[in-house]
PDB file of C-alpha atoms in Angstrom:
ATOM      1  CA  MET A  22     109.593  85.876  77.088  1.00 34.00           C
ATOM      2  CA  ALA A  23     106.270  87.456  77.881  1.00 31.00           C
ATOM      3  CA  ILE A  24     105.197  87.348  81.505  1.00 37.00           C
ATOM      4  CA  PRO A  25     101.505  86.667  82.289  1.00 39.00           C
ATOM      5  CA  CYS A  26      99.943  89.670  83.916  1.00 41.00           C
ATOM      6  CA  ALA A  27      96.582  90.153  85.598  1.00 40.00           C
ATOM      7  CA  PRO A  28      94.406  92.710  83.747  1.00 34.00           C
ATOM      8  CA  PHE A  29      93.788  94.788  86.843  1.00 33.00           C
ATOM      9  CA  ILE A  30      95.922  95.809  89.810  1.00 39.00           C
ATOM     10  CA  ALA A  31      94.033  96.813  92.950  1.00 41.00           C
ATOM     11  CA  SER A  32      95.493  98.889  95.756  1.00 42.00           C
ATOM     12  CA  GLU A  33      93.623  98.981  99.044  1.00 41.00           C
ATOM     13  CA  LYS A  34      94.065  99.544 102.754  1.00 39.00           C
ATOM     14  CA  LEU A  35      94.362  96.636 105.136  1.00 35.00           C
ATOM     15  CA  SER A  36      91.211  94.614 105.611  1.00 35.00           C
ATOM     16  CA  THR A  37      90.426  92.190 108.416  1.00 33.00           C
ATOM     17  CA  ALA A  38      88.998  89.709 105.907  1.00 36.00           C
ATOM     18  CA  SER A  39      90.542  86.261 105.919  1.00 38.00           C
ATOM     19  CA  ALA A  40      91.744  86.619 102.328  1.00 42.00           C
ATOM     20  CA  PRO A  41      92.343  89.537  99.990  1.00 44.00           C
ATOM     21  CA  SER A  42      89.772  90.604  97.444  1.00 46.00           C
ATOM     22  CA  LEU A  43      90.978  89.882  93.933  1.00 48.00           C
ATOM     23  CA  SER A  44      89.967  91.271  90.557  1.00 50.00           C
ATOM     24  CA  PRO A  45      88.365  89.028  87.920  1.00 50.00           C
ATOM     25  CA  SER A  46      90.454  87.267  85.282  1.00 49.00           C
ATOM     26  CA  PRO A  47      89.709  84.262  83.072  1.00 57.00           C
ATOM     27  CA  VAL A  48      93.382  83.207  83.049  1.00 62.00           C
ATOM     28  CA  ILE A  49      94.414  80.308  85.322  1.00 77.00           C
ATOM     29  CA  LEU A  50      98.050  80.650  86.349  1.00 81.00           C
ATOM     30  CA  SER A  51     100.550  78.337  88.022  1.00 87.00           C
ATOM     31  CA  GLN A  52     101.924  79.132  91.472  1.00 86.00           C
ATOM     32  CA  ASP A  53     105.289  80.088  89.985  1.00 88.00           C
ATOM     33  CA  GLU A  54     103.587  82.447  87.508  1.00 90.00           C
ATOM     34  CA  LEU A  55     101.712  84.057  90.391  1.00 90.00           C
ATOM     35  CA  LYS A  56     104.985  84.518  92.263  1.00 91.00           C
ATOM     36  CA  LYS A  57     106.521  86.136  89.185  1.00 94.00           C
ATOM     37  CA  ILE A  58     103.615  88.562  88.795  1.00 92.00           C
ATOM     38  CA  ALA A  59     103.890  89.624  92.448  1.00 93.00           C
ATOM     39  CA  ALA A  60     107.672  89.978  92.173  1.00 95.00           C
ATOM     40  CA  TYR A  61     107.496  92.108  89.033  1.00 96.00           C
ATOM     41  CA  LYS A  62     104.902  94.353  90.667  1.00 95.00           C
ATOM     42  CA  ALA A  63     107.194  94.803  93.686  1.00 96.00           C
ATOM     43  CA  VAL A  64     110.116  95.835  91.492  1.00 97.00           C
ATOM     44  CA  GLU A  65     108.005  98.784  90.312  1.00 96.00           C
ATOM     45  CA  PHE A  66     108.891 100.309  93.709  1.00 97.00           C
ATOM     46  CA  VAL A  67     112.595 100.287  92.791  1.00 98.00           C
ATOM     47  CA  GLU A  68     114.059 103.553  91.483  1.00 98.00           C
ATOM     48  CA  SER A  69     117.474 104.441  90.104  1.00 98.00           C
ATOM     49  CA  GLY A  70     120.028 105.235  92.792  1.00 98.00           C
ATOM     50  CA  MET A  71     118.356 103.118  95.466  1.00 98.00           C
ATOM     51  CA  VAL A  72     119.974 100.729  97.923  1.00 98.00           C
ATOM     52  CA  VAL A  73     117.736  97.645  97.879  1.00 98.00           C
ATOM     53  CA  GLY A  74     117.556  94.611 100.149  1.00 98.00           C
ATOM     54  CA  LEU A  75     117.394  91.475  98.010  1.00 98.00           C
ATOM     55  CA  GLY A  76     115.327  88.693  99.549  1.00 97.00           C
ATOM     56  CA  THR A  77     115.771  84.946  99.507  1.00 97.00           C
ATOM     57  CA  GLY A  78     113.543  82.189  98.167  1.00 94.00           C
ATOM     58  CA  SER A  79     111.597  81.198  95.087  1.00 93.00           C
ATOM     59  CA  THR A  80     109.486  84.370  94.972  1.00 94.00           C
ATOM     60  CA  ALA A  81     112.289  86.823  95.749  1.00 96.00           C
ATOM     61  CA  LYS A  82     114.413  85.149  93.072  1.00 97.00           C
ATOM     62  CA  HIS A  83     112.044  86.532  90.431  1.00 97.00           C
ATOM     63  CA  ALA A  84     112.465  90.048  91.837  1.00 98.00           C
ATOM     64  CA  VAL A  85     116.251  89.780  91.698  1.00 98.00           C
ATOM     65  CA  ASP A  86     116.043  88.556  88.097  1.00 98.00           C
ATOM     66  CA  ARG A  87     113.798  91.482  87.201  1.00 98.00           C
ATOM     67  CA  ILE A  88     116.062  94.091  88.797  1.00 98.00           C
ATOM     68  CA  ALA A  89     119.022  92.674  86.892  1.00 98.00           C
ATOM     69  CA  ASP A  90     117.053  92.745  83.648  1.00 98.00           C
ATOM     70  CA  LEU A  91     116.044  96.394  84.126  1.00 98.00           C
ATOM     71  CA  LEU A  92     119.645  97.330  84.940  1.00 98.00           C
ATOM     72  CA  GLN A  93     120.848  95.627  81.773  1.00 98.00           C
ATOM     73  CA  GLN A  94     118.205  97.471  79.752  1.00 98.00           C
ATOM     74  CA  GLY A  95     119.253 100.782  81.264  1.00 98.00           C
ATOM     75  CA  LYS A  96     115.777 101.364  82.735  1.00 98.00           C
ATOM     76  CA  LEU A  97     117.350 101.326  86.191  1.00 98.00           C
ATOM     77  CA  LYS A  98     120.742 102.805  87.050  1.00 98.00           C
ATOM     78  CA  ASP A  99     123.049 102.929  90.076  1.00 98.00           C
ATOM     79  CA  VAL A 100     121.054 100.379  92.110  1.00 98.00           C
ATOM     80  CA  ILE A 101     123.003  98.666  94.895  1.00 98.00           C
ATOM     81  CA  GLY A 102     121.763  95.366  96.289  1.00 98.00           C
ATOM     82  CA  ILE A 103     122.170  94.040  99.836  1.00 98.00           C
ATOM     83  CA  PRO A 104     121.602  90.244  99.689  1.00 98.00           C
ATOM     84  CA  THR A 105     119.913  88.412 102.564  1.00 98.00           C
ATOM     85  CA  SER A 106     121.702  85.096 102.016  1.00 97.00           C
ATOM     86  CA  LYS A 107     124.682  83.457 100.358  1.00 97.00           C
ATOM     87  CA  GLN A 108     122.266  82.024  97.793  1.00 97.00           C
ATOM     88  CA  THR A 109     120.949  85.460  96.849  1.00 98.00           C
ATOM     89  CA  HIS A 110     124.472  86.903  96.859  1.00 98.00           C
ATOM     90  CA  GLN A 111     125.516  84.275  94.321  1.00 98.00           C
ATOM     91  CA  GLN A 112     122.445  84.882  92.149  1.00 98.00           C
ATOM     92  CA  ALA A 113     122.718  88.686  92.163  1.00 98.00           C
ATOM     93  CA  SER A 114     126.478  88.611  91.592  1.00 98.00           C
ATOM     94  CA  SER A 115     126.097  86.291  88.606  1.00 98.00           C
ATOM     95  CA  LEU A 116     123.552  88.704  87.110  1.00 98.00           C
ATOM     96  CA  GLY A 117     125.833  91.699  87.487  1.00 97.00           C
ATOM     97  CA  ILE A 118     123.932  93.545  90.237  1.00 98.00           C
ATOM     98  CA  PRO A 119     126.356  95.727  92.265  1.00 98.00           C
ATOM     99  CA  LEU A 120     126.369  94.461  95.862  1.00 98.00           C
ATOM    100  CA  SER A 121     127.282  95.838  99.269  1.00 98.00           C
ATOM    101  CA  ASP A 122     126.441  95.247 102.946  1.00 98.00           C
ATOM    102  CA  LEU A 123     124.901  96.894 106.012  1.00 98.00           C
ATOM    103  CA  GLU A 124     128.236  98.197 107.252  1.00 98.00           C
ATOM    104  CA  SER A 125     128.624 100.293 104.099  1.00 98.00           C
ATOM    105  CA  HIS A 126     124.910 101.087 103.786  1.00 98.00           C
ATOM    106  CA  PRO A 127     123.237 100.962 107.219  1.00 98.00           C
ATOM    107  CA  ILE A 128     120.003 102.449 105.843  1.00 98.00           C
ATOM    108  CA  LEU A 129     118.271 100.895 102.828  1.00 98.00           C
ATOM    109  CA  ASP A 130     115.719 102.645 100.657  1.00 98.00           C
ATOM    110  CA  LEU A 131     113.739  99.479 100.068  1.00 98.00           C
ATOM    111  CA  ALA A 132     113.731  95.737 100.709  1.00 98.00           C
ATOM    112  CA  ILE A 133     111.819  93.156  98.684  1.00 98.00           C
ATOM    113  CA  ASP A 134     111.255  89.605  99.899  1.00 98.00           C
ATOM    114  CA  GLY A 135     108.732  86.809 100.068  1.00 97.00           C
ATOM    115  CA  ALA A 136     107.038  85.343 103.143  1.00 97.00           C
ATOM    116  CA  ASP A 137     105.827  81.949 104.296  1.00 97.00           C
ATOM    117  CA  GLU A 138     102.722  83.406 105.963  1.00 98.00           C
ATOM    118  CA  VAL A 139     100.925  86.754 106.087  1.00 98.00           C
ATOM    119  CA  ASP A 140      98.196  87.387 108.681  1.00 97.00           C
ATOM    120  CA  PRO A 141      95.383  90.001 108.437  1.00 95.00           C
ATOM    121  CA  ASP A 142      97.556  92.564 110.296  1.00 96.00           C
ATOM    122  CA  LEU A 143     100.417  92.048 107.801  1.00 97.00           C
ATOM    123  CA  ASN A 144     102.541  90.208 110.348  1.00 98.00           C
ATOM    124  CA  LEU A 145     104.722  87.597 108.696  1.00 98.00           C
ATOM    125  CA  VAL A 146     106.312  84.228 109.204  1.00 98.00           C
ATOM    126  CA  LYS A 147     109.601  83.975 107.340  1.00 98.00           C
ATOM    127  CA  GLY A 148     112.618  81.700 107.476  1.00 97.00           C
ATOM    128  CA  ARG A 149     111.354  78.320 106.339  1.00 96.00           C
ATOM    129  CA  GLY A 150     114.202  78.549 103.845  1.00 94.00           C
ATOM    130  CA  GLY A 151     116.646  79.189 106.695  1.00 95.00           C
ATOM    131  CA  SER A 152     117.659  82.831 106.083  1.00 97.00           C
ATOM    132  CA  LEU A 153     115.541  84.530 108.748  1.00 97.00           C
ATOM    133  CA  LEU A 154     118.350  86.249 110.692  1.00 98.00           C
ATOM    134  CA  ARG A 155     119.940  88.009 107.745  1.00 98.00           C
ATOM    135  CA  GLU A 156     116.514  88.792 106.321  1.00 98.00           C
ATOM    136  CA  LYS A 157     115.384  90.436 109.540  1.00 98.00           C
ATOM    137  CA  MET A 158     118.610  92.434 109.895  1.00 98.00           C
ATOM    138  CA  ILE A 159     118.484  93.774 106.343  1.00 98.00           C
ATOM    139  CA  GLU A 160     114.734  94.276 106.045  1.00 98.00           C
ATOM    140  CA  GLY A 161     114.640  95.922 109.454  1.00 98.00           C
ATOM    141  CA  ALA A 162     117.128  98.514 108.165  1.00 98.00           C
ATOM    142  CA  ALA A 163     114.946  99.416 105.169  1.00 98.00           C
ATOM    143  CA  LYS A 164     112.747 102.522 104.969  1.00 98.00           C
ATOM    144  CA  LYS A 165     110.176 100.412 103.088  1.00 98.00           C
ATOM    145  CA  PHE A 166     109.703  96.637 103.118  1.00 98.00           C
ATOM    146  CA  VAL A 167     107.604  95.233 100.273  1.00 98.00           C
ATOM    147  CA  VAL A 168     106.509  91.612 100.674  1.00 98.00           C
ATOM    148  CA  ILE A 169     105.599  89.456  97.676  1.00 96.00           C
ATOM    149  CA  VAL A 170     103.428  86.342  98.010  1.00 95.00           C
ATOM    150  CA  ASP A 171     100.889  84.234  96.205  1.00 92.00           C
ATOM    151  CA  GLU A 172      97.470  83.908  97.816  1.00 91.00           C
ATOM    152  CA  SER A 173      98.302  80.542  99.438  1.00 93.00           C
ATOM    153  CA  LYS A 174     100.439  82.406 101.986  1.00 95.00           C
ATOM    154  CA  TRP A 175      97.463  84.333 103.428  1.00 94.00           C
ATOM    155  CA  VAL A 176      96.561  82.892 106.864  1.00 97.00           C
ATOM    156  CA  PRO A 177      94.119  83.773 109.683  1.00 97.00           C
ATOM    157  CA  HIS A 178      96.915  83.862 112.275  1.00 97.00           C
ATOM    158  CA  VAL A 179     100.665  83.337 112.575  1.00 97.00           C
ATOM    159  CA  GLY A 180     101.634  79.670 112.583  1.00 97.00           C
ATOM    160  CA  ALA A 181      98.430  78.496 110.923  1.00 97.00           C
ATOM    161  CA  SER A 182     100.002  76.816 107.884  1.00 96.00           C
ATOM    162  CA  GLY A 183     103.205  75.266 109.186  1.00 96.00           C
ATOM    163  CA  ALA A 184     106.481  75.874 110.967  1.00 97.00           C
ATOM    164  CA  MET A 185     107.511  79.077 112.694  1.00 98.00           C
ATOM    165  CA  PRO A 186     111.322  78.810 112.624  1.00 98.00           C
ATOM    166  CA  VAL A 187     113.682  79.864 115.388  1.00 98.00           C
ATOM    167  CA  GLU A 188     117.445  80.133 114.797  1.00 98.00           C
ATOM    168  CA  VAL A 189     119.423  78.754 117.745  1.00 98.00           C
ATOM    169  CA  VAL A 190     123.066  78.168 118.624  1.00 98.00           C
ATOM    170  CA  PRO A 191     124.218  74.558 118.121  1.00 98.00           C
ATOM    171  CA  PHE A 192     125.430  74.253 121.740  1.00 98.00           C
ATOM    172  CA  CYS A 193     122.832  72.227 123.701  1.00 97.00           C
ATOM    173  CA  SER A 194     120.295  72.766 120.904  1.00 97.00           C
ATOM    174  CA  LYS A 195     118.073  69.966 122.262  1.00 97.00           C
ATOM    175  CA  PHE A 196     117.775  71.868 125.543  1.00 98.00           C
ATOM    176  CA  THR A 197     116.797  75.029 123.640  1.00 98.00           C
ATOM    177  CA  GLN A 198     114.378  73.048 121.490  1.00 98.00           C
ATOM    178  CA  ASP A 199     112.622  71.588 124.548  1.00 98.00           C
ATOM    179  CA  SER A 200     112.520  74.992 126.244  1.00 98.00           C
ATOM    180  CA  LEU A 201     110.876  76.574 123.193  1.00 98.00           C
ATOM    181  CA  GLY A 202     108.227  73.868 123.193  1.00 98.00           C
ATOM    182  CA  LYS A 203     107.435  74.492 126.854  1.00 98.00           C
ATOM    183  CA  ILE A 204     106.902  78.219 126.262  1.00 98.00           C
ATOM    184  CA  PHE A 205     104.024  77.450 123.917  1.00 98.00           C
ATOM    185  CA  GLU A 206     102.518  74.387 125.578  1.00 98.00           C
ATOM    186  CA  TYR A 207      99.231  76.312 125.783  1.00 98.00           C
ATOM    187  CA  ALA A 208      99.085  76.323 121.958  1.00 98.00           C
ATOM    188  CA  GLY A 209      99.887  72.611 121.627  1.00 98.00           C
ATOM    189  CA  CYS A 210     103.367  73.403 120.346  1.00 98.00           C
ATOM    190  CA  VAL A 211     105.610  70.688 118.928  1.00 98.00           C
ATOM    191  CA  ALA A 212     109.259  71.787 118.558  1.00 98.00           C
ATOM    192  CA  LYS A 213     111.450  69.949 116.053  1.00 97.00           C
ATOM    193  CA  LEU A 214     115.064  70.434 115.014  1.00 97.00           C
ATOM    194  CA  ARG A 215     115.236  71.035 111.262  1.00 97.00           C
ATOM    195  CA  THR A 216     117.309  68.389 109.494  1.00 96.00           C
ATOM    196  CA  LEU A 217     118.650  68.143 105.958  1.00 93.00           C
ATOM    197  CA  CYS A 218     116.540  65.075 105.207  1.00 88.00           C
ATOM    198  CA  GLY A 219     113.496  66.333 107.087  1.00 82.00           C
ATOM    199  CA  GLU A 220     113.510  63.288 109.342  1.00 83.00           C
ATOM    200  CA  GLU A 221     114.050  63.222 113.095  1.00 84.00           C
ATOM    201  CA  GLY A 222     117.589  62.220 114.003  1.00 84.00           C
ATOM    202  CA  GLY A 223     119.027  63.340 110.670  1.00 91.00           C
ATOM    203  CA  GLU A 224     121.924  65.720 110.146  1.00 96.00           C
ATOM    204  CA  PRO A 225     120.935  69.207 111.332  1.00 97.00           C
ATOM    205  CA  PHE A 226     120.271  71.938 108.781  1.00 97.00           C
ATOM    206  CA  VAL A 227     122.930  74.663 109.229  1.00 98.00           C
ATOM    207  CA  THR A 228     122.183  78.305 108.431  1.00 98.00           C
ATOM    208  CA  ASP A 229     124.506  80.734 106.642  1.00 97.00           C
ATOM    209  CA  ASN A 230     125.515  81.862 110.137  1.00 97.00           C
ATOM    210  CA  GLY A 231     126.510  78.385 111.316  1.00 98.00           C
ATOM    211  CA  ASN A 232     123.445  77.937 113.532  1.00 98.00           C
ATOM    212  CA  TYR A 233     120.571  75.444 113.747  1.00 98.00           C
ATOM    213  CA  ILE A 234     116.841  75.945 113.149  1.00 98.00           C
ATOM    214  CA  VAL A 235     114.113  74.743 115.518  1.00 98.00           C
ATOM    215  CA  ASN A 236     110.707  74.594 113.844  1.00 98.00           C
ATOM    216  CA  LEU A 237     107.711  75.327 116.068  1.00 98.00           C
ATOM    217  CA  PHE A 238     104.371  73.821 115.043  1.00 98.00           C
ATOM    218  CA  PHE A 239     101.259  75.189 116.753  1.00 98.00           C
ATOM    219  CA  LYS A 240      97.881  73.506 117.068  1.00 98.00           C
ATOM    220  CA  SER A 241      96.165  76.796 117.937  1.00 97.00           C
ATOM    221  CA  ASP A 242      96.677  80.566 117.789  1.00 98.00           C
ATOM    222  CA  ILE A 243      99.574  81.685 120.019  1.00 98.00           C
ATOM    223  CA  GLY A 244      97.829  84.985 120.788  1.00 97.00           C
ATOM    224  CA  ASP A 245      99.790  88.161 121.510  1.00 98.00           C
ATOM    225  CA  LEU A 246     102.717  88.112 119.078  1.00 98.00           C
ATOM    226  CA  GLY A 247     104.669  90.752 120.987  1.00 98.00           C
ATOM    227  CA  ALA A 248     104.510  88.688 124.158  1.00 98.00           C
ATOM    228  CA  ALA A 249     105.447  85.551 122.222  1.00 98.00           C
ATOM    229  CA  SER A 250     108.423  87.340 120.665  1.00 98.00           C
ATOM    230  CA  ASP A 251     109.637  88.575 124.054  1.00 98.00           C
ATOM    231  CA  ALA A 252     109.349  85.088 125.570  1.00 98.00           C
ATOM    232  CA  ILE A 253     111.417  83.566 122.768  1.00 98.00           C
ATOM    233  CA  HIS A 254     114.097  86.248 122.941  1.00 98.00           C
ATOM    234  CA  ARG A 255     114.486  85.798 126.716  1.00 98.00           C
ATOM    235  CA  LEU A 256     115.499  82.180 126.224  1.00 98.00           C
ATOM    236  CA  PRO A 257     119.305  81.655 126.271  1.00 97.00           C
ATOM    237  CA  GLY A 258     120.475  79.917 123.123  1.00 97.00           C
ATOM    238  CA  VAL A 259     118.024  81.689 120.820  1.00 98.00           C
ATOM    239  CA  ILE A 260     119.466  83.894 118.074  1.00 98.00           C
ATOM    240  CA  GLU A 261     116.287  85.083 116.321  1.00 98.00           C
ATOM    241  CA  HIS A 262     112.754  83.948 115.427  1.00 98.00           C
ATOM    242  CA  GLY A 263     110.817  84.018 112.169  1.00 98.00           C
ATOM    243  CA  MET A 264     107.970  86.309 113.226  1.00 98.00           C
ATOM    244  CA  PHE A 265     108.302  89.636 111.393  1.00 98.00           C
ATOM    245  CA  ILE A 266     105.907  91.741 113.432  1.00 98.00           C
ATOM    246  CA  GLY A 267     104.794  95.103 112.063  1.00 97.00           C
ATOM    247  CA  MET A 268     107.670  95.265 109.579  1.00 98.00           C
ATOM    248  CA  ALA A 269     105.865  95.073 106.227  1.00 98.00           C
ATOM    249  CA  THR A 270     105.103  98.362 104.489  1.00 96.00           C
ATOM    250  CA  ALA A 271     103.076  96.678 101.752  1.00 97.00           C
ATOM    251  CA  VAL A 272     102.164  93.111 100.815  1.00 97.00           C
ATOM    252  CA  ILE A 273     101.602  92.244  97.163  1.00 96.00           C
ATOM    253  CA  VAL A 274      99.301  89.227  96.910  1.00 94.00           C
ATOM    254  CA  ALA A 275      98.945  87.480  93.544  1.00 91.00           C
ATOM    255  CA  GLY A 276      96.057  85.098  92.944  1.00 87.00           C
ATOM    256  CA  GLU A 277      94.447  83.432  89.963  1.00 78.00           C
ATOM    257  CA  LEU A 278      91.930  86.278  89.810  1.00 78.00           C
ATOM    258  CA  GLY A 279      94.394  89.178  89.994  1.00 84.00           C
ATOM    259  CA  VAL A 280      96.796  91.085  92.224  1.00 89.00           C
ATOM    260  CA  THR A 281      96.102  93.062  95.373  1.00 92.00           C
ATOM    261  CA  VAL A 282      98.462  95.468  97.130  1.00 93.00           C
ATOM    262  CA  LYS A 283      97.787  95.484 100.867  1.00 93.00           C
ATOM    263  CA  THR A 284      99.050  98.350 103.029  1.00 92.00           C
ATOM    264  CA  LYS A 285      98.650  99.261 106.673  1.00 79.00           C
ATOM    265  CA  SER A 286      95.748 101.563 107.483  1.00 66.00           C
TER     266      SER A 286
END
């Protein structure tokens, strides 16, 4: 099946503009088609013999499919995947991608994954799907981390479009939830335990690691992300947060008018 492709691919250094500049195209594409275009572009970074971190989510799924397809065609050889979730492990295994882990391969050549938000400095929010801990461990061990998104994920600041997830231990999770909210009172933070039904009081969502997720919703910019990260990590009961600060090597942004590859200046 042919995959829609923008007629022009632009590569540029990081801009402080609120949204990336996109090349002209008369074709109007669905969000899933945009995700597929970005994912296929990211897989161009994959070379034979690489150890590759395989991301989780609807966008990363396309990248995993593409890697498997290229392996089956013989265009890629000897690629080893390190999955960031049980879901991705199952997908990659079913497609015949050889898999391993960080203990066997502590340094990855490349990681490819999506993001829930990307700010103008290429800082990310990830983990709305619940895999933030494994994603951060694996992508933090990669020499290059390529992020794939559609243009709806571009935001002026972290937390602008929705939840910033924090993985916490189940023990006294309400105490941890309330403590997280107090840290960011200045930003009008509302902290909510993620549930399976999405409703307050429902059964808690449980991560692949057996933990809970507290979603933080901000009414305003939280400011210094490094300071925010430190404050969260100092709180007992917190495992990890969904801010991926300074980790992205490149961000591939697909929009209806084309694709832009953003890199740090």
